[in-house]
JSON list of C-alpha atoms in Angstrom, two decimals:
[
{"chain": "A", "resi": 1, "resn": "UNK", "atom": "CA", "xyz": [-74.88, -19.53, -22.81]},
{"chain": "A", "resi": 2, "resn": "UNK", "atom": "CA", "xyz": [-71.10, -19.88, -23.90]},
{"chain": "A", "resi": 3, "resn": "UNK", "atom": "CA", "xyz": [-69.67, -19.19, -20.20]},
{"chain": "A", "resi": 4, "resn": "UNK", "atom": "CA", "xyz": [-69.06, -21.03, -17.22]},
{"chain": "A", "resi": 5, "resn": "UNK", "atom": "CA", "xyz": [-67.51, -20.45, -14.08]},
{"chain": "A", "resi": 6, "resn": "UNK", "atom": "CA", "xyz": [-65.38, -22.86, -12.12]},
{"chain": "A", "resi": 7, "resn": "UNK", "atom": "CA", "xyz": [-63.97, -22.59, -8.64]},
{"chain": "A", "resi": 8, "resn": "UNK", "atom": "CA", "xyz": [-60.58, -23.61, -8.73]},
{"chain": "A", "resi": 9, "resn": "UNK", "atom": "CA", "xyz": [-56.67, -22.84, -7.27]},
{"chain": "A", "resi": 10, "resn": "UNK", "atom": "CA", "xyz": [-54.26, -21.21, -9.94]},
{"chain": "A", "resi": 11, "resn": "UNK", "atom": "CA", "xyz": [-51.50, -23.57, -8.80]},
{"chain": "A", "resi": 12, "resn": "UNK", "atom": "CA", "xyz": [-53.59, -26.60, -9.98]},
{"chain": "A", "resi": 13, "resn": "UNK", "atom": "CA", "xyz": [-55.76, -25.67, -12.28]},
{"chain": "A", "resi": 14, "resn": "UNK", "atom": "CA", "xyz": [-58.42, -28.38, -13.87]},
{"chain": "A", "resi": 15, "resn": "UNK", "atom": "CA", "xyz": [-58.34, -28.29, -17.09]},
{"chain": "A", "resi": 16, "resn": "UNK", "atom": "CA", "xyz": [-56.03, -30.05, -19.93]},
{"chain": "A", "resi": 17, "resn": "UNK", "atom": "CA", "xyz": [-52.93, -28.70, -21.46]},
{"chain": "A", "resi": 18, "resn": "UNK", "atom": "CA", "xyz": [-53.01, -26.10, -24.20]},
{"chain": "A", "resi": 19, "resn": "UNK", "atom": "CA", "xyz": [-57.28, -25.72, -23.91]},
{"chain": "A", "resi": 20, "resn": "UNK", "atom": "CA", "xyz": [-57.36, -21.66, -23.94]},
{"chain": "A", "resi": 21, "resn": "UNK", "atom": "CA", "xyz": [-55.88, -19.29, -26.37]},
{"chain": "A", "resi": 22, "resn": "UNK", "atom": "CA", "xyz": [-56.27, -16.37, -23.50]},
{"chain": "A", "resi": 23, "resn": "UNK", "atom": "CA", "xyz": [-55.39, -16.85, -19.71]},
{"chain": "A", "resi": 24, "resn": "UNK", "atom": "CA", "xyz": [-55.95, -13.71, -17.93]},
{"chain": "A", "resi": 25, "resn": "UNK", "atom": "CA", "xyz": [-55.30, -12.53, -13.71]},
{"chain": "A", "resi": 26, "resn": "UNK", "atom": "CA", "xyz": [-56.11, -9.33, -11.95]},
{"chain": "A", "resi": 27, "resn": "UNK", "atom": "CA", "xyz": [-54.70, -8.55, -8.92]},
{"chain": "A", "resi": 28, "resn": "UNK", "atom": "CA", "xyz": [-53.86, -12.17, -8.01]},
{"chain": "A", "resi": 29, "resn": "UNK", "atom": "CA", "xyz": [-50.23, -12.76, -8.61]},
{"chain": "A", "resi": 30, "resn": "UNK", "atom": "CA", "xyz": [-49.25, -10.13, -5.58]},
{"chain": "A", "resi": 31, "resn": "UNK", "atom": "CA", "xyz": [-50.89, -12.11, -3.07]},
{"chain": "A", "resi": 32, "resn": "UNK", "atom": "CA", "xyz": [-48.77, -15.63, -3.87]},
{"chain": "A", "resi": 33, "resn": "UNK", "atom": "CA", "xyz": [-45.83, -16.79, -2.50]},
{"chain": "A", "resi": 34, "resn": "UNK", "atom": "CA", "xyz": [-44.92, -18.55, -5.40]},
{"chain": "A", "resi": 35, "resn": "UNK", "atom": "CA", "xyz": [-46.13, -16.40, -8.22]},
{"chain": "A", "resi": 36, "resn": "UNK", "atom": "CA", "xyz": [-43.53, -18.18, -10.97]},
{"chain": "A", "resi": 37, "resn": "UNK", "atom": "CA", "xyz": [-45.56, -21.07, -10.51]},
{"chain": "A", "resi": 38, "resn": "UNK", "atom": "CA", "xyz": [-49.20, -19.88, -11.33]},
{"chain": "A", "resi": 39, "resn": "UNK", "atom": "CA", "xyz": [-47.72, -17.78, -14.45]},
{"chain": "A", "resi": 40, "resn": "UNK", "atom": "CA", "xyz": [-46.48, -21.64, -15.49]},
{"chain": "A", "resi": 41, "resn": "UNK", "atom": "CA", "xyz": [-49.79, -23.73, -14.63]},
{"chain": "A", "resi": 42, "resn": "UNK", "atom": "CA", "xyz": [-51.31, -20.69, -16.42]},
{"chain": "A", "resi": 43, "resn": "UNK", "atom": "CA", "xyz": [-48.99, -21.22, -19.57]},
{"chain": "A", "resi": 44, "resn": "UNK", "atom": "CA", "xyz": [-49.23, -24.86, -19.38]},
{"chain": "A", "resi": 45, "resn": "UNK", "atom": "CA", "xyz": [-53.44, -24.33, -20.38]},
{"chain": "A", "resi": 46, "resn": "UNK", "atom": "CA", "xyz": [-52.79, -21.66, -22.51]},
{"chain": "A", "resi": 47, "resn": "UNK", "atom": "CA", "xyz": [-52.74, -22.95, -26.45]},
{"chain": "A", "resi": 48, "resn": "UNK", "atom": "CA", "xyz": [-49.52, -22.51, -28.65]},
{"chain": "A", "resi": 49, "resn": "UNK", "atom": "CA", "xyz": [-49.73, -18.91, -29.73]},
{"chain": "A", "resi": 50, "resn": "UNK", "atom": "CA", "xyz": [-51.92, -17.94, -27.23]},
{"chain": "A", "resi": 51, "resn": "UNK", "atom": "CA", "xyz": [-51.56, -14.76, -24.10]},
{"chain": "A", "resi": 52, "resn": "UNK", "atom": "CA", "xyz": [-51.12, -15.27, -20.69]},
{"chain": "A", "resi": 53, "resn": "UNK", "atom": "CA", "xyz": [-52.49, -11.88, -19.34]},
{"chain": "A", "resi": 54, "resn": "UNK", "atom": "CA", "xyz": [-52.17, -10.28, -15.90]},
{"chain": "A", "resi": 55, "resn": "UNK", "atom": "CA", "xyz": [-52.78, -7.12, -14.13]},
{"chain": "A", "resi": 56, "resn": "UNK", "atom": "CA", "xyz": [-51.26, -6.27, -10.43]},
{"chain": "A", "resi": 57, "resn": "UNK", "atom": "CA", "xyz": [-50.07, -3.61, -8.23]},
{"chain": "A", "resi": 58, "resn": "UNK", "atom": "CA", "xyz": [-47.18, -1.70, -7.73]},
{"chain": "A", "resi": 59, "resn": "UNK", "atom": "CA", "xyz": [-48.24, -0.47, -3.83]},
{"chain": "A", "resi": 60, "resn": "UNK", "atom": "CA", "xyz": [-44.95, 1.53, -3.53]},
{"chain": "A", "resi": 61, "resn": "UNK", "atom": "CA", "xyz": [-46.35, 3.92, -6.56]},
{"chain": "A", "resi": 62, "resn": "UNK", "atom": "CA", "xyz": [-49.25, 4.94, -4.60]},
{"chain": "A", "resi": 63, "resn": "UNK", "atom": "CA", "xyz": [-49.61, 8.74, -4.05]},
{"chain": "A", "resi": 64, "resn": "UNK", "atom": "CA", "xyz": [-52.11, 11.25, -2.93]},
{"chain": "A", "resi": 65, "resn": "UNK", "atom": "CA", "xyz": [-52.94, 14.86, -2.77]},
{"chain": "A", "resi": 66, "resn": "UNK", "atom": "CA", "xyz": [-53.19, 16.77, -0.71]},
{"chain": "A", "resi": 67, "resn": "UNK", "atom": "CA", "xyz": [-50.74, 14.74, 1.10]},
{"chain": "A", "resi": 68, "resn": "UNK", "atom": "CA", "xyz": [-51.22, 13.04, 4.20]},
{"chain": "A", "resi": 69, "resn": "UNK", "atom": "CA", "xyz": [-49.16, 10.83, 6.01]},
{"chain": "A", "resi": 70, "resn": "UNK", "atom": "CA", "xyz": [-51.92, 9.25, 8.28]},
{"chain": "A", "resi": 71, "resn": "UNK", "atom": "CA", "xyz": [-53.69, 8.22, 5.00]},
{"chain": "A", "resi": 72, "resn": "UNK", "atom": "CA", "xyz": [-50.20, 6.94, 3.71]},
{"chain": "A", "resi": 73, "resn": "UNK", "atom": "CA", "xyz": [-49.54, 4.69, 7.02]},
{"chain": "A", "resi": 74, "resn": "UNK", "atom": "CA", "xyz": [-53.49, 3.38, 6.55]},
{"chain": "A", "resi": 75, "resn": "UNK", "atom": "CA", "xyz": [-52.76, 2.48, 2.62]},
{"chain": "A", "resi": 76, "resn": "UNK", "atom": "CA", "xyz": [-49.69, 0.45, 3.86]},
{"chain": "A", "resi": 77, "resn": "UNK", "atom": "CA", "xyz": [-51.70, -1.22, 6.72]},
{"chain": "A", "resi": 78, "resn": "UNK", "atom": "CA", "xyz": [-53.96, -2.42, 4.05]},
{"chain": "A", "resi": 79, "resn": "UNK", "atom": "CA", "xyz": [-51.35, -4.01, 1.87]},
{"chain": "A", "resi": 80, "resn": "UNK", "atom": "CA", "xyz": [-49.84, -5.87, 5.46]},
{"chain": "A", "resi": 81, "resn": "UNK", "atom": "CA", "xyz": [-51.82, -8.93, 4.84]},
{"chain": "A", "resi": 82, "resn": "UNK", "atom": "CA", "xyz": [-50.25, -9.83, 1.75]},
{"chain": "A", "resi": 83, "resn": "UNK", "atom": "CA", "xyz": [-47.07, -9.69, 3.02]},
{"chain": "A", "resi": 84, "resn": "UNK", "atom": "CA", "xyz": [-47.48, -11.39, 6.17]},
{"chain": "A", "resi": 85, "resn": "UNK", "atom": "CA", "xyz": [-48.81, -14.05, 3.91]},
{"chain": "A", "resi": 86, "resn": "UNK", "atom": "CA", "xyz": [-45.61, -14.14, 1.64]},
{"chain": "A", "resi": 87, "resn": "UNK", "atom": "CA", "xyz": [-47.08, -11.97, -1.04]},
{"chain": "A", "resi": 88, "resn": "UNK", "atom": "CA", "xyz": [-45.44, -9.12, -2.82]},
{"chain": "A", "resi": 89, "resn": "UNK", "atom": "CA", "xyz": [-47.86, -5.68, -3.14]},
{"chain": "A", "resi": 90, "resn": "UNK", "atom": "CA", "xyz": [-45.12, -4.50, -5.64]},
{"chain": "A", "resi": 91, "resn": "UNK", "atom": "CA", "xyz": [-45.01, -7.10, -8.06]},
{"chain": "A", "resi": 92, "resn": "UNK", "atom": "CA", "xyz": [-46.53, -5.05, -10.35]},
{"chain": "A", "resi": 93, "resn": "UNK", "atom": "CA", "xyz": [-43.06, -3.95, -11.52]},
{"chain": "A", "resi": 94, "resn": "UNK", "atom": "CA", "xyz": [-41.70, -7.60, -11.60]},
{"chain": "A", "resi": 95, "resn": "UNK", "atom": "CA", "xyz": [-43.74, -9.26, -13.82]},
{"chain": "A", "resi": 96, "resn": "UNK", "atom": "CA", "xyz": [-41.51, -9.07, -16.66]},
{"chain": "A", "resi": 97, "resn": "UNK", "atom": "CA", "xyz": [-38.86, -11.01, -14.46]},
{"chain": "A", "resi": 98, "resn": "UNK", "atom": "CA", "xyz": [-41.72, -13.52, -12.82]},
{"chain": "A", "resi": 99, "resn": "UNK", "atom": "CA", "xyz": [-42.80, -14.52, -17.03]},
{"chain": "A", "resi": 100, "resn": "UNK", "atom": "CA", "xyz": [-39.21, -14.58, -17.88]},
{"chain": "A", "resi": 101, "resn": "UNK", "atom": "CA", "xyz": [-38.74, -16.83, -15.23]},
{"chain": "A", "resi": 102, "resn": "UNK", "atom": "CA", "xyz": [-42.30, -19.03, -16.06]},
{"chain": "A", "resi": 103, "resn": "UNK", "atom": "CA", "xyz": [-39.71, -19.41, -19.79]},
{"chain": "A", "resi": 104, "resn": "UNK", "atom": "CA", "xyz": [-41.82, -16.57, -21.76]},
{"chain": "A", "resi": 105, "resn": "UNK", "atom": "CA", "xyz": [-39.67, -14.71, -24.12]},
{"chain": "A", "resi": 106, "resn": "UNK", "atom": "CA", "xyz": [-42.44, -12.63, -26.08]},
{"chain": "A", "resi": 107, "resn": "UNK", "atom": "CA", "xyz": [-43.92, -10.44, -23.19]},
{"chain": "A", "resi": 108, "resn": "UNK", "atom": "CA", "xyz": [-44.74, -6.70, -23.31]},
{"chain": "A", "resi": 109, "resn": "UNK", "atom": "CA", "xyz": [-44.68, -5.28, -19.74]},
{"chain": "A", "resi": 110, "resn": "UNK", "atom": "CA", "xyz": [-46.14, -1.87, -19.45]},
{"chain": "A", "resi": 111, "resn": "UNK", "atom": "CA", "xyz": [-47.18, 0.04, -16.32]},
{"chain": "A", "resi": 112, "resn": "UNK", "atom": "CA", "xyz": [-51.33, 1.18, -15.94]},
{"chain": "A", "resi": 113, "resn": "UNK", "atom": "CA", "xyz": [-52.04, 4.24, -13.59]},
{"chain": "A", "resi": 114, "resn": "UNK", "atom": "CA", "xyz": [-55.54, 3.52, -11.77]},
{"chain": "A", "resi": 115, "resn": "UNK", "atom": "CA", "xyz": [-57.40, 6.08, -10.45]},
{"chain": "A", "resi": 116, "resn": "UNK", "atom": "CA", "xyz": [-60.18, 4.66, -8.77]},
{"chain": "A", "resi": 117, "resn": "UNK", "atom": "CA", "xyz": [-58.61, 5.23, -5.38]},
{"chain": "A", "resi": 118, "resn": "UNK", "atom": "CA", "xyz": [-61.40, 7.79, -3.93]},
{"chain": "A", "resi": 119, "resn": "UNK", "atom": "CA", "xyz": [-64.25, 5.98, -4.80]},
{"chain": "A", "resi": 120, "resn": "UNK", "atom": "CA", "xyz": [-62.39, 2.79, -3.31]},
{"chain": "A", "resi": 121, "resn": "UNK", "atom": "CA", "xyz": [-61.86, 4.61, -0.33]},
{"chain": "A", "resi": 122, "resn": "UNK", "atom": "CA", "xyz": [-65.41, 5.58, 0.74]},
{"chain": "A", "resi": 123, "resn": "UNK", "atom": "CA", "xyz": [-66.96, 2.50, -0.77]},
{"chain": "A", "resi": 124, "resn": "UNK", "atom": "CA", "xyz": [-64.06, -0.47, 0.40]},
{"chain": "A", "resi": 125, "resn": "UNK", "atom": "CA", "xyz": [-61.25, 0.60, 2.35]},
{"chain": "A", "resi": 126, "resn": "UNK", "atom": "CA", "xyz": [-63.08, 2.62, 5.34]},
{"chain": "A", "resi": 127, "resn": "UNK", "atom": "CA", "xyz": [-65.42, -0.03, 5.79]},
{"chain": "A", "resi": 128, "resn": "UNK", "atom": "CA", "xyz": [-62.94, -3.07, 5.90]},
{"chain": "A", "resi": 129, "resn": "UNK", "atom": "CA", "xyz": [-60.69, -1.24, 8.15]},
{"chain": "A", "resi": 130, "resn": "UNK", "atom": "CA", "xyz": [-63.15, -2.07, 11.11]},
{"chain": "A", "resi": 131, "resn": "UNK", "atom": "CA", "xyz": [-65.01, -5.49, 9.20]},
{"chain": "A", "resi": 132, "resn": "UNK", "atom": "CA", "xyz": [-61.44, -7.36, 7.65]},
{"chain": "A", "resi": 133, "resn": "UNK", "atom": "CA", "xyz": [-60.59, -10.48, 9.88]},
{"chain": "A", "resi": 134, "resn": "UNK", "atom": "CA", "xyz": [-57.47, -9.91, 9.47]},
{"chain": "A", "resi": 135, "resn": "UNK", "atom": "CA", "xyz": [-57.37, -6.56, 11.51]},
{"chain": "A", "resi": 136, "resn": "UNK", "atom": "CA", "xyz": [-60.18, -8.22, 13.82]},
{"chain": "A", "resi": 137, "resn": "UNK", "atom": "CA", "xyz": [-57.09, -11.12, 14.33]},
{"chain": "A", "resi": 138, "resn": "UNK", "atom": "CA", "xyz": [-54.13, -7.77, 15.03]},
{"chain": "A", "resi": 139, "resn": "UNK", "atom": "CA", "xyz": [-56.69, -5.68, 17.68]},
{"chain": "A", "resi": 140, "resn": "UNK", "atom": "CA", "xyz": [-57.53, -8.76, 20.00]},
{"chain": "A", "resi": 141, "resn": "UNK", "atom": "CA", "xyz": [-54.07, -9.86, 20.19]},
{"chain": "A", "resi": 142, "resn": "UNK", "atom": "CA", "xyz": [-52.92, -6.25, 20.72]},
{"chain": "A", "resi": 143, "resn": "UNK", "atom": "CA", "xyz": [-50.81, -5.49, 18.30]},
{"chain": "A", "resi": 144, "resn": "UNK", "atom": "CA", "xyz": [-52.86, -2.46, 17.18]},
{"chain": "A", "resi": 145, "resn": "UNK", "atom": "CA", "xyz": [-55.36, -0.33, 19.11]},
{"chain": "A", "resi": 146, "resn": "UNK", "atom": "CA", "xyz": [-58.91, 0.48, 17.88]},
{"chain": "A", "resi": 147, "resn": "UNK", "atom": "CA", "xyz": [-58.56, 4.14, 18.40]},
{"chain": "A", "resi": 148, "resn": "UNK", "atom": "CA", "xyz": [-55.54, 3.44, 15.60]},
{"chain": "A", "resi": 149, "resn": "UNK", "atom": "CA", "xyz": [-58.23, 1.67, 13.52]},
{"chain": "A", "resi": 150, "resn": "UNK", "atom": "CA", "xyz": [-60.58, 4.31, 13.74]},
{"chain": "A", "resi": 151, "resn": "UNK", "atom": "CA", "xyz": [-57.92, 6.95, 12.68]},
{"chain": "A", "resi": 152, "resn": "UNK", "atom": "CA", "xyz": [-57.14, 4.76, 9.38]},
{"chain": "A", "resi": 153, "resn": "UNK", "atom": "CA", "xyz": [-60.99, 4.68, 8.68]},
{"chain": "A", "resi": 154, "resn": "UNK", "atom": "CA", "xyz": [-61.37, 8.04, 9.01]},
{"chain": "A", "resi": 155, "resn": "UNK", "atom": "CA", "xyz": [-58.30, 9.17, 6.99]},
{"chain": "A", "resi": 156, "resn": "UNK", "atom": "CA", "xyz": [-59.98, 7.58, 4.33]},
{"chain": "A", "resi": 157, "resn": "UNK", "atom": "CA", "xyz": [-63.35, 8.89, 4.88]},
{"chain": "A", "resi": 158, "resn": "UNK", "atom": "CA", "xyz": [-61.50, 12.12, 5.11]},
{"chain": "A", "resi": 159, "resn": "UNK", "atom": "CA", "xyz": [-59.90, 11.19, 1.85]},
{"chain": "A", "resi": 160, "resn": "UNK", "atom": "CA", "xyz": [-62.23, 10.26, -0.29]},
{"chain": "A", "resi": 161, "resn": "UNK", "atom": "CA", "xyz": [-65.11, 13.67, 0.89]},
{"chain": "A", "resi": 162, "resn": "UNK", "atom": "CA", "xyz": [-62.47, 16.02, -0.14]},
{"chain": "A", "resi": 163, "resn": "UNK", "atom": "CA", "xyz": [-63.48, 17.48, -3.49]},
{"chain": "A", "resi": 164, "resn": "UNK", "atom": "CA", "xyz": [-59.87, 18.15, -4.34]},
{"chain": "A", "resi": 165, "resn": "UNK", "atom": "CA", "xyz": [-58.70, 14.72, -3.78]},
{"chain": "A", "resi": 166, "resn": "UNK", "atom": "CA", "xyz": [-56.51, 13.05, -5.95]},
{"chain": "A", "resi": 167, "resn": "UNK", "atom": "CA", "xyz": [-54.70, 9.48, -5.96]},
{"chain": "A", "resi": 168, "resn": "UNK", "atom": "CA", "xyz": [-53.20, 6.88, -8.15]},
{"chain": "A", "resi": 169, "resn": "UNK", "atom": "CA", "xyz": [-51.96, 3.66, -8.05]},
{"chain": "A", "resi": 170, "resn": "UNK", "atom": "CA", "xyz": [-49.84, 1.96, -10.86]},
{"chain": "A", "resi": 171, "resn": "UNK", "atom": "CA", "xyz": [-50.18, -1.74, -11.99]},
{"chain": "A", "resi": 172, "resn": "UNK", "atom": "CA", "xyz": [-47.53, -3.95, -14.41]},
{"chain": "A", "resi": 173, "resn": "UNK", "atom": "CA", "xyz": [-49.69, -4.91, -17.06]},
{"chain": "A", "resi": 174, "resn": "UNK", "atom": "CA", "xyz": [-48.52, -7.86, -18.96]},
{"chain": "A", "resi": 175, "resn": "UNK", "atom": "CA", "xyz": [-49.19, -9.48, -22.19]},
{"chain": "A", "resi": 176, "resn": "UNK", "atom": "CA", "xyz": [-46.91, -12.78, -23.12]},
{"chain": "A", "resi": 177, "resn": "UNK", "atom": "CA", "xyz": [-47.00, -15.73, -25.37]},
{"chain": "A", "resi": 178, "resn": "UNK", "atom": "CA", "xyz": [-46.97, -18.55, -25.38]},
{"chain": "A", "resi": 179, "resn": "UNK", "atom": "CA", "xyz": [-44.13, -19.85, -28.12]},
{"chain": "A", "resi": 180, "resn": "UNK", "atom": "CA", "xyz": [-44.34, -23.37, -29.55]},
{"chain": "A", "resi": 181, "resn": "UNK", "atom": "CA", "xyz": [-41.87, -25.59, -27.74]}
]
């Protein structure tokens, strides 16, 4: 009864100044072109004394055993959308730099090692290999072949049936807050 969801874009967000004492993103920042400004609409509803949260990747920490350099390529194919939209799949590391910049000056910036990465193989990444719009967009105007498609899908199939599988990926973790002006 004391929750409600809203629909709304992190660069404008509608609601007044100072109205939550936590603000909290996962796995949003990376894909923004302007992350800086979210982290400040974010502080700007955030009550005095209150945390402006967030959780994203750091795609360049990514590793996996046994190793496999097919699986590799198809983990960097998947992060290609966010940087063909102006994103940053490594801004997990940054974050201390993108609050600093937002005017934070309490922050604690630590790094998180997921690993979820099997499970999200089988269950996410195989299937959107062949279902994601975006790769639907690259194969009909040729700039990769479905046979190259298939190979990423079954890397991770591959991947994540191999009882001796292992992966992780680290995310910046941040905590900051909000100081009175």
């Amino acid at each position: 009864n004391n929750v409600t969801f809203q629909h709304a874009s992190v660069l404008d967000l509608p609601f007044e100044d100072n109205t939550f004492d936590v603000v909290f993103s996962q796995a949003l920042l990376s894909h923004l072109q302007d992350p800086v400004t979210a982290v400040l609409e974010q502080k700007r509803v955030t009550k005095i004394g209150g945390m402006v949260v967030a959780r994203t990747m750091y795609s360049s920490g990514i590793a996996y055993y046994p190793k496999n350099l097919l699986l590799e390529e198809a983990s960097r194919f998947n992060f290609k959308p966010i940087k063909d939209n102006g994103g940053d799949p490594d801004l997990g590391i940054k974050l201390g730099k993108i609050f600093r910049k937002a005017g934070f000056g309490d922050i604690k910036h630590t790094m998180f090692c997921d690993t979820s990465f099997k499970s999200l193989a089988k269950d996410v990444f195989a299937p959107e290999v062949m279902n994601r719009e975006y790769n639907k967009k690259l194969l009909a105007a040729g700039k990769i072949t479905l046979k190259k498609l298939q190979q990423y899908q079954q890397a991770w199939l591959d991947f994540a049936n191999d009882p001796d599988a292992f992966s992780y990926c680290p995310a910046g973790e941040i905590i900051a807050v909000k100081q009175k002006l």
